[in-house]
PDB file of C-alpha atoms in Angstrom:
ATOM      1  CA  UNK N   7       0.000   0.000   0.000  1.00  0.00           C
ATOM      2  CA  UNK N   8       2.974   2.429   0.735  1.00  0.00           C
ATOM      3  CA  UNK N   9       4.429   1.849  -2.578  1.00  0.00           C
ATOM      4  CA  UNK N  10       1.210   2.553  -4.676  1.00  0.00           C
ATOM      5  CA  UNK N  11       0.875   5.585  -2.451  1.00  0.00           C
ATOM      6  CA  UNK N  12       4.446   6.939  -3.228  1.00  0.00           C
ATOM      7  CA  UNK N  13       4.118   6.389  -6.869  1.00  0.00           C
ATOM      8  CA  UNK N  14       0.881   8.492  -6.835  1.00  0.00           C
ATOM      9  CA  UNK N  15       2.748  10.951  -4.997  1.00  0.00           C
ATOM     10  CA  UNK N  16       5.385  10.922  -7.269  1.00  0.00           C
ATOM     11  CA  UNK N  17       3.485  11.069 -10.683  1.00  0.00           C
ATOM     12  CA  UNK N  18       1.886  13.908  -9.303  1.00  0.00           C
ATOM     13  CA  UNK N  19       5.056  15.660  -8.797  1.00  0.00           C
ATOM     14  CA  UNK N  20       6.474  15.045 -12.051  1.00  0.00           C
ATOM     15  CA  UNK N  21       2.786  15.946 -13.759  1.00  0.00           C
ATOM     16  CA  UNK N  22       2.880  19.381 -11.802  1.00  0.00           C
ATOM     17  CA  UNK N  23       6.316  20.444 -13.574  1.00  0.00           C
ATOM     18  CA  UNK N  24       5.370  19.114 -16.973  1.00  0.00           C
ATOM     19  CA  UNK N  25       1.901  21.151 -16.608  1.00  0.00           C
ATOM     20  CA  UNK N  26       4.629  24.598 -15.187  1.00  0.00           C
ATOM     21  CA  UNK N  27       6.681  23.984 -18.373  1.00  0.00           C
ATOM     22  CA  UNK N  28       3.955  23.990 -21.045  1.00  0.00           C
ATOM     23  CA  UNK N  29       1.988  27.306 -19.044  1.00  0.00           C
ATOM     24  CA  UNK N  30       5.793  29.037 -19.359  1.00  0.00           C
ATOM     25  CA  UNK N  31       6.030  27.826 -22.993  1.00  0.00           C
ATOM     26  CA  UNK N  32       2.451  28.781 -24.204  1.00  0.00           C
ATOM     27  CA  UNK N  33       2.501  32.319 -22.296  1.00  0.00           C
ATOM     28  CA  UNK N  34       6.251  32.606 -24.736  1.00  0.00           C
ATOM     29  CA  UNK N  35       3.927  31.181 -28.009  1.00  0.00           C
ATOM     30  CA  UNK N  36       1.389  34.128 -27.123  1.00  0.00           C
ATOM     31  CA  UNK N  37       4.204  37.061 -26.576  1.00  0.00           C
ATOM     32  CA  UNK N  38       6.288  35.663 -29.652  1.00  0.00           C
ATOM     33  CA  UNK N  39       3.237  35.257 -31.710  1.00  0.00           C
ATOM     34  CA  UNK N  40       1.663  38.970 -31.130  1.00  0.00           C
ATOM     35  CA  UNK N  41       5.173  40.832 -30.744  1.00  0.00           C
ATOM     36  CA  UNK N  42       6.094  39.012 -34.336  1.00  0.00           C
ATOM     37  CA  UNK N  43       2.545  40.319 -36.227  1.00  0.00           C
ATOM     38  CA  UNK N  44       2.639  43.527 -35.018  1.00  0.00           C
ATOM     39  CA  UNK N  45       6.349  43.721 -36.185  1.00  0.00           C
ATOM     40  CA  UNK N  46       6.080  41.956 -39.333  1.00  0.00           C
ATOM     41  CA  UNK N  47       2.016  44.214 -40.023  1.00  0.00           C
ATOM     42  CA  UNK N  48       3.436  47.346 -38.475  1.00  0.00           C
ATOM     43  CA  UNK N  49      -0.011  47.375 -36.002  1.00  0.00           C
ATOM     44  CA  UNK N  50      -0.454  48.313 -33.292  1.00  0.00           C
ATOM     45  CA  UNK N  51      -3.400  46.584 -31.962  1.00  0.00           C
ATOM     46  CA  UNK N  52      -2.040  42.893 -30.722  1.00  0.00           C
ATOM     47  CA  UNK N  53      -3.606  39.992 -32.482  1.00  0.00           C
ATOM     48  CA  UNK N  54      -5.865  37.086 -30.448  1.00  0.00           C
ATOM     49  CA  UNK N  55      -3.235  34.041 -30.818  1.00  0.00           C
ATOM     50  CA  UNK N  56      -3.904  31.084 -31.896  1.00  0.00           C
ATOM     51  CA  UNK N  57      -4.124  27.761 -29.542  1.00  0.00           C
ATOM     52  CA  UNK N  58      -0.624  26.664 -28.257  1.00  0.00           C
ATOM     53  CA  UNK N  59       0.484  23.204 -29.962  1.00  0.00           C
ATOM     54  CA  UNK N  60       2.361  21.084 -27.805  1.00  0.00           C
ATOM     55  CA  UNK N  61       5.770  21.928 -27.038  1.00  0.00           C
ATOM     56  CA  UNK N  62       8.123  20.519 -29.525  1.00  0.00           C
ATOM     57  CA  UNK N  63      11.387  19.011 -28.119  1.00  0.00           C
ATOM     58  CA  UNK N  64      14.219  21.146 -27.400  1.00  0.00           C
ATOM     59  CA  UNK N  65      17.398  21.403 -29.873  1.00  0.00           C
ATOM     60  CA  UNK N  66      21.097  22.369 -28.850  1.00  0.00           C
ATOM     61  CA  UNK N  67      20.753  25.540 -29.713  1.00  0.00           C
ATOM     62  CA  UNK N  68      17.468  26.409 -28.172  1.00  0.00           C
ATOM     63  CA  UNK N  69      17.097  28.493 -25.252  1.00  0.00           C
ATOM     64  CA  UNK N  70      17.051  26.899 -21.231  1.00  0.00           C
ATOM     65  CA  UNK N  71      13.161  28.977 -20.324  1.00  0.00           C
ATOM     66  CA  UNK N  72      10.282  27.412 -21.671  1.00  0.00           C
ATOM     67  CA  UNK N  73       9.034  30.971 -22.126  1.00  0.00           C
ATOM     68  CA  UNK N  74      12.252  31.919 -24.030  1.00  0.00           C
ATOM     69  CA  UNK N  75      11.805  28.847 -25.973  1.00  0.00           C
ATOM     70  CA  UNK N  76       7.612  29.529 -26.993  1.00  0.00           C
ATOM     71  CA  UNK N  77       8.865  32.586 -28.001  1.00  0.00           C
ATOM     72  CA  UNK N  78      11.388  32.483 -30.197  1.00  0.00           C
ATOM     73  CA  UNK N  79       9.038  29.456 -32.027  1.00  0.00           C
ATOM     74  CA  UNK N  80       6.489  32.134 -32.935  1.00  0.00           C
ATOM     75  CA  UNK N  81       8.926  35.072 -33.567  1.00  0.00           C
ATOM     76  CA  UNK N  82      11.335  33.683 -36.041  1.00  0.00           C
ATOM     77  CA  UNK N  83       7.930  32.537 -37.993  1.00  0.00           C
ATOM     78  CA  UNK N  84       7.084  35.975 -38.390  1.00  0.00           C
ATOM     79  CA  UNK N  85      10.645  37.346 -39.239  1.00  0.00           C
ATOM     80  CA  UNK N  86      11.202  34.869 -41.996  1.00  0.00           C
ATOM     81  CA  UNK N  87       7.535  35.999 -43.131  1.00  0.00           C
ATOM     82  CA  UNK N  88       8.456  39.835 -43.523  1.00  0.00           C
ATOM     83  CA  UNK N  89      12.110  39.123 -44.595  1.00  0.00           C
ATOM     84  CA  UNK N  90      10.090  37.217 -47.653  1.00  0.00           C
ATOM     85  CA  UNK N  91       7.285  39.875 -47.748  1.00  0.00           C
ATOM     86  CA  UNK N  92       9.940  42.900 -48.130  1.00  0.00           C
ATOM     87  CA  UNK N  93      12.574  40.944 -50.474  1.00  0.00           C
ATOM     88  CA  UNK N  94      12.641  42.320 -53.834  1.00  0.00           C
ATOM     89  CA  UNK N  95      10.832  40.197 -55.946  1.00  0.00           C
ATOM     90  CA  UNK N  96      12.659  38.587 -59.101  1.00  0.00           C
ATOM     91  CA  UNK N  97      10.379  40.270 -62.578  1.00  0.00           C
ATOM     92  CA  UNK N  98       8.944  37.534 -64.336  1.00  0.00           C
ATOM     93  CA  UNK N  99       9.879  37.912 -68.179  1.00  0.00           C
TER      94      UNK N  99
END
């Protein structure tokens, strides 16, 4: 009985940090997603975001925070979207 009881105890533990880690990562998706459209639109007036996916698994070269980590997902979306938006576009002969 003590053993089911400490791996109840335990799951819950390691369910409460998982459930921390995605609410640090979504509030990043949110702030990366509306800073990155009003950038890319030059508004002013921050967008409703869309739903938060699950949290893909970290790379090397992504950052430590979960919220750092949301972020930069939705952020570099929208910079590669106005780099492509502003590029001159080749004339079509």
């Amino acid at each position: 009985m003590k053993v089911l009881r400490y791996a109840a105890v335990a799951a819950a533990l390691a369910l409460s940090g998982t459930a921390n880690a995605y609410g640090q990562f979504c509030e990043g998706f949110k702030q990366g997603y509306q800073t990155g459209y009003m950038q890319a639109s030059g508004r002013s007036v921050p967008p409703i975001a869309p739903v938060c996916p699950v949290q893909p698994v970290k790379r090397l070269s992504d950052p430590n925070s979960d919220f750092e980590h949301g972020y930069s997902q939705q952020f570099s979306i929208f910079s590669k979207l106005a780099k492509n938006e502003t590029s001159p576009q080749k004339s079509q002969v």
